[in-house]
XYZ file of C-alpha atoms in Angstrom:
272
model
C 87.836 123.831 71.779
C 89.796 123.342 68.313
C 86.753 123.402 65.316
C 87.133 121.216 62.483
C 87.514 123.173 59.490
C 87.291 120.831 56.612
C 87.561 117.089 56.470
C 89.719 116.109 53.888
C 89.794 111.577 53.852
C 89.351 109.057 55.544
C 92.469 106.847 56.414
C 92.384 102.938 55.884
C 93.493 102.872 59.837
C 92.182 100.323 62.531
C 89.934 103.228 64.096
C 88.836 105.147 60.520
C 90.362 108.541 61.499
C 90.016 111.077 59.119
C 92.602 113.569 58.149
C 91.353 116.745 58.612
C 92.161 120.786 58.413
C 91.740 122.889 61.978
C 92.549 126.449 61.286
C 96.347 126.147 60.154
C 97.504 122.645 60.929
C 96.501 119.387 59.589
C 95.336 116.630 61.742
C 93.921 112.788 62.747
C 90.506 113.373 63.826
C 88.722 110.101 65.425
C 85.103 111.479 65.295
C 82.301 110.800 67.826
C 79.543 108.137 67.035
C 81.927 106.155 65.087
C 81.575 102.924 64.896
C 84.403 101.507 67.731
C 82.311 103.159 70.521
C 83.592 106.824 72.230
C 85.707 104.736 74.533
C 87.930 104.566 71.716
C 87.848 108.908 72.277
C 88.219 108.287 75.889
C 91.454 106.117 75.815
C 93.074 108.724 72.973
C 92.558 111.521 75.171
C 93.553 109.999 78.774
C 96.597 108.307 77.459
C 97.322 111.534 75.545
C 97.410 113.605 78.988
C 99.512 110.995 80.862
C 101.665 110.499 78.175
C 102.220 114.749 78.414
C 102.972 114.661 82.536
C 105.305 112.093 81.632
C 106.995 113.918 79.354
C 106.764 111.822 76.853
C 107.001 112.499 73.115
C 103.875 112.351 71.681
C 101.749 114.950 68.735
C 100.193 117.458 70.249
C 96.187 116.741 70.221
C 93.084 117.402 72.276
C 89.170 117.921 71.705
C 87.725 119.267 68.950
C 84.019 120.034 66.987
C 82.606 118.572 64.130
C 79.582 120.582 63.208
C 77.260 121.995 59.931
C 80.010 124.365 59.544
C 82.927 122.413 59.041
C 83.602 121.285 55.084
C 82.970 118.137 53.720
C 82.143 118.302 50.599
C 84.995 116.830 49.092
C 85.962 114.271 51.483
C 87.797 111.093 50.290
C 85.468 107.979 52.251
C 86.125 104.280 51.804
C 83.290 103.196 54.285
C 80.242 102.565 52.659
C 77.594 102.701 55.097
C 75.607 105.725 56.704
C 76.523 107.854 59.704
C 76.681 110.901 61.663
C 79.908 112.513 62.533
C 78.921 115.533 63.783
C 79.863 116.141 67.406
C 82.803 116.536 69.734
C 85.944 114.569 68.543
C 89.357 113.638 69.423
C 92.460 114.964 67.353
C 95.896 114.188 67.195
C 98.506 116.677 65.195
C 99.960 115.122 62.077
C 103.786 115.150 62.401
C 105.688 115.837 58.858
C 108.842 114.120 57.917
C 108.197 110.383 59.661
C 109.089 107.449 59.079
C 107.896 103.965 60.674
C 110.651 103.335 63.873
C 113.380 100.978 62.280
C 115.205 97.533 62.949
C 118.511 98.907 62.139
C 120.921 99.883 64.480
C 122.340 102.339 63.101
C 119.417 104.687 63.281
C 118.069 103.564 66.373
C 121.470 104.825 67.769
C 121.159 108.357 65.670
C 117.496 108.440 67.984
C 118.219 111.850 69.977
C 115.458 110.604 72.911
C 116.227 107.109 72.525
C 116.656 106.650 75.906
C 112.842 107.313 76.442
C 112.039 103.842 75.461
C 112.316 102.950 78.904
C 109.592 105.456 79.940
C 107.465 103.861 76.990
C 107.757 100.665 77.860
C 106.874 101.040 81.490
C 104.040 103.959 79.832
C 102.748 100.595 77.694
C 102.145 98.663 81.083
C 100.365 100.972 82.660
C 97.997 101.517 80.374
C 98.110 97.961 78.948
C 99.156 98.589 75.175
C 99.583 95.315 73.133
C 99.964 97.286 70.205
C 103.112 99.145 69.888
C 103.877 97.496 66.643
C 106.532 100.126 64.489
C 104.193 101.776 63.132
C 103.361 103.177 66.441
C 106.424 104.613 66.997
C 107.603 107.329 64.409
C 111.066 108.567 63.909
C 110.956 112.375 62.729
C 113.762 113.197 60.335
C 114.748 116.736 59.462
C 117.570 119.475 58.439
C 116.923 121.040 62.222
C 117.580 118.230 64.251
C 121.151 116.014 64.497
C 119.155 112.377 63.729
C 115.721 111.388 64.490
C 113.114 112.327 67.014
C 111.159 109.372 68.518
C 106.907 109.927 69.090
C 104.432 107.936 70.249
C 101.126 107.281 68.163
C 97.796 105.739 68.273
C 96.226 104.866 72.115
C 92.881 103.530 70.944
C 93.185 99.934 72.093
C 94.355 99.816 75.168
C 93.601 99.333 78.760
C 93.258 95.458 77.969
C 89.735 95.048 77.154
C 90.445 97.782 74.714
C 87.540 100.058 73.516
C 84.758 97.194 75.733
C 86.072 98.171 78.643
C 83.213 98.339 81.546
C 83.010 98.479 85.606
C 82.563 94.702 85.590
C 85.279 93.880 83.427
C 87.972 96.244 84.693
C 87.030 94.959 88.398
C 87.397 91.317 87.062
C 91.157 92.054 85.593
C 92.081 93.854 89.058
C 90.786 90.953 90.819
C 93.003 88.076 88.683
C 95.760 90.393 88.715
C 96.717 91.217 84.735
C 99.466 93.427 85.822
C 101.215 89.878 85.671
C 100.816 89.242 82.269
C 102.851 88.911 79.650
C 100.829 89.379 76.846
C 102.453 93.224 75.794
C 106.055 91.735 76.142
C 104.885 88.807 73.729
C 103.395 91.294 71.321
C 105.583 94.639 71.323
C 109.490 93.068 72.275
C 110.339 91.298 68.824
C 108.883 94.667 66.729
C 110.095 97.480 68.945
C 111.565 97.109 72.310
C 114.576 94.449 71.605
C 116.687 96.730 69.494
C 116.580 99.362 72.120
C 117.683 96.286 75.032
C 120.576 94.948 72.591
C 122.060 98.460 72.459
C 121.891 98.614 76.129
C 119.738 101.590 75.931
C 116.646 100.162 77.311
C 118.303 98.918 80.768
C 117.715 98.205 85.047
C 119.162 101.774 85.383
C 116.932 103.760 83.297
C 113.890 101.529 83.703
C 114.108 101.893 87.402
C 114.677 105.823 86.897
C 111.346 105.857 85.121
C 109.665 104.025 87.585
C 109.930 106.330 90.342
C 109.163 109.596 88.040
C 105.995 107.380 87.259
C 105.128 107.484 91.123
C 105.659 110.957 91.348
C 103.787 112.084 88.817
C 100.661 109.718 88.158
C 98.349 110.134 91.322
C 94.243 110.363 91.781
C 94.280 114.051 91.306
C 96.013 113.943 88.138
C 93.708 111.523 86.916
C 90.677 113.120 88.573
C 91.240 116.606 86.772
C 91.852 114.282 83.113
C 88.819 112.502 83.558
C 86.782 116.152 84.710
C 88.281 117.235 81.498
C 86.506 114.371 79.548
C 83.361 115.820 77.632
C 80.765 114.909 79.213
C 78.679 113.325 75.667
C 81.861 110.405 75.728
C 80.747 108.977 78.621
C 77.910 106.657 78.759
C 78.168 105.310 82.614
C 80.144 107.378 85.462
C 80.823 104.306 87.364
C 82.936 102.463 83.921
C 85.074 105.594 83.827
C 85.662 105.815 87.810
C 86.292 102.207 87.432
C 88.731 102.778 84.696
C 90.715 105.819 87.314
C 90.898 102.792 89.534
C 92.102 100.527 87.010
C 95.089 102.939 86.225
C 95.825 103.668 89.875
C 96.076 99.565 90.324
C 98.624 99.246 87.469
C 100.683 101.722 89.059
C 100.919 100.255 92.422
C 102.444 97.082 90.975
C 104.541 99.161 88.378
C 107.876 97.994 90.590
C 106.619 94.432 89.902
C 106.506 95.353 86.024
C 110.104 96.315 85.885
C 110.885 92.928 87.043
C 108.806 91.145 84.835
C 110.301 93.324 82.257
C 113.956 92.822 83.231
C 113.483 89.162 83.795
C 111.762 88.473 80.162
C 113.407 85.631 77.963
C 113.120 84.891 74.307
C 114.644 82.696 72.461
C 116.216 85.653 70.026
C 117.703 87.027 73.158
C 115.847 89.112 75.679
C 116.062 91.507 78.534
C-alpha cells in the first residue's frame, strides 16, 4: 500500500480531494471518513479497475495510508469544520500537461485514442456516469506525443444513486429497469460525446466492437477479485456491495440494448 507522505491542499472539487505527495509523484487523494461517505472510495476504486481491464485511459491510482506520519503541517484547507483523515484512502495520479477535452474540431481530430470514446461511452452506461462533463475528460499535450492523449477522471458519483447507493435501492433500479434511461445521454452528449459522433468517430462499428470486448472481459470473477481487493474498513454492509456486483453484472447483460439506445438518440442539435 502507497503511504501518504505529505498533504499539500485541499482542492475546491465536488468530493474535497486533497493534493498530496506519495514518495516521488504527486497525487488526488480522496481520504477516508470524509464527509461524502467511503462509497465515494468504493466507486473510485471499482471503476478505476474496470476502467484498467478495459483498457481504458485513465491515471494510474489505487489505495493508500493516511497516518501520524504523513505531513500536514502546512496544508492549504478551505473547509472549516473538524475531522479525521487518518486512515486508508483512495488516490488517483496527477497527470501534467492537461487541458479540459475541447469543442473544437480540430483538436478532437489531433486526439491519438480518439476512437476510445466509444469504449467510454458504453464504460459511462455501465457504471451509470451522468457526469462526464469536459472536465472529466483531459487531453494531455506534450513534445513526446504527435497531438493529445485522451484520460478519463473522477468516478465518485456514479452507479445512479451515486455515493447512497444501498441493497434496497440498487434492487429497486434493477427491478424498474434504469438501463433504459436516458438520463447520461441528456447530461454528457451536448458537453462531450457529440463532437466525437459529428466526426464520425464515435460510430455503430466501433460501438458495437466495444460491446463485445465489454462481454469478454467484465464477468463475476473479475468483479469478485475487485471487490476482495476492497479494504475491508470501506465497507459498512457486505450485502450493499454484493448488491452493487449484481448491479454491474445487470447493466452488462442489457449493454447490447445500450448501444441501441445510444445509436438511436435524437437532439435537436443533431444526434447519433
Amino acid at each position: 500500500m502507497e503511504r501518504v507522505d505529505k498533504l499539500i491542499e485541499r482542492i475546491a472539487a465536488s468530493t474535497d480531494p486533497f493534493q498530496a505527495k506519495l514518495g516521488n509523484k504527486y497525487a488526488y487523494v480522496k481520504n477516508f471518513g470524509s464527509r461524502w461517505s467511503n462509497k465515494v472510495l468504493i466507486n473510485e476504486y471499482i471503476c478505476l479497475n474496470i476502467a484498467k481491464h478495459l483498457g481504458l485511459t485513465i491515471p494510474n491510482g489505487g489505495i493508500c495510508l493516511i497516518d501520524d506520519n504523513t505531513d500536514k503541517d502546512d496544508v492549504i484547507d478551505y473547509i472549516d469544520y473538524t475531522e479525521d483523515i487518518k486512515g486508508i484512502a483512495f488516490y488517483s495520479e496527477k497527470i501534467y500537461n492537461v487541458n479540459p477535452a475541447s469543442s473544437d474540431i480540430e483538436v478532437i481530430n489531433n486526439i491519438i485514442n480518439k476512437e476510445e470514446i466509444n469504449s467510454i461511452i458504453l464504460f459511462d452506461h455501465l457504471i451509470y456516469n451522468i457526469d462526464r462533463h469536459n472536465g472529466n475528460l483531459l487531453l494531455h499535450y506534450g513534445s513526446n506525443i504527435a497531438g493529445f492523449k485522451m484520460y478519463i477522471i473522477d468516478h465518485s458519483h456514479v452507479f445512479n444513486m451515486q455515493h447512497n447507493w444501498n441493497c434496497e435501492g440498487l434492487q429497486e433500479l434493477i427491478d424498474k429497469g434504469d438501463y433504459k434511461d436516458k438520463k447520461i445521454l441528456d447530461l454528457n452528449y451536448n458537453e462531450i460525446y457529440k463532437y466525437f459522433h459529428q466526426l464520425n468517430i464515435l460510430n455503430e462499428e466501433l460501438l458495437r466492437k466495444a460491446a463485445e470486448n465489454f462481454k469478454i472481459i467484465i464477468n463475476e470473477d473479475l468483479l469478485d477479485g475487485i471487490i476482495e481487493s476492497i479494504p475491508k474498513v470501506w465497507i459498512y454492509k457486505e450485502e450493499d456491495i454484493l448488491k452493487l456486483k449484481e448491479y454491474i453484472l445487470y447493466r452488462l447483460s442489457n449493454i447490447d440494448y445500450m448501444v441501441e439506445m445510444i445509436l438511436s438518440y435524437k437532439k435537436i442539435s443533431g444526434g447519433i
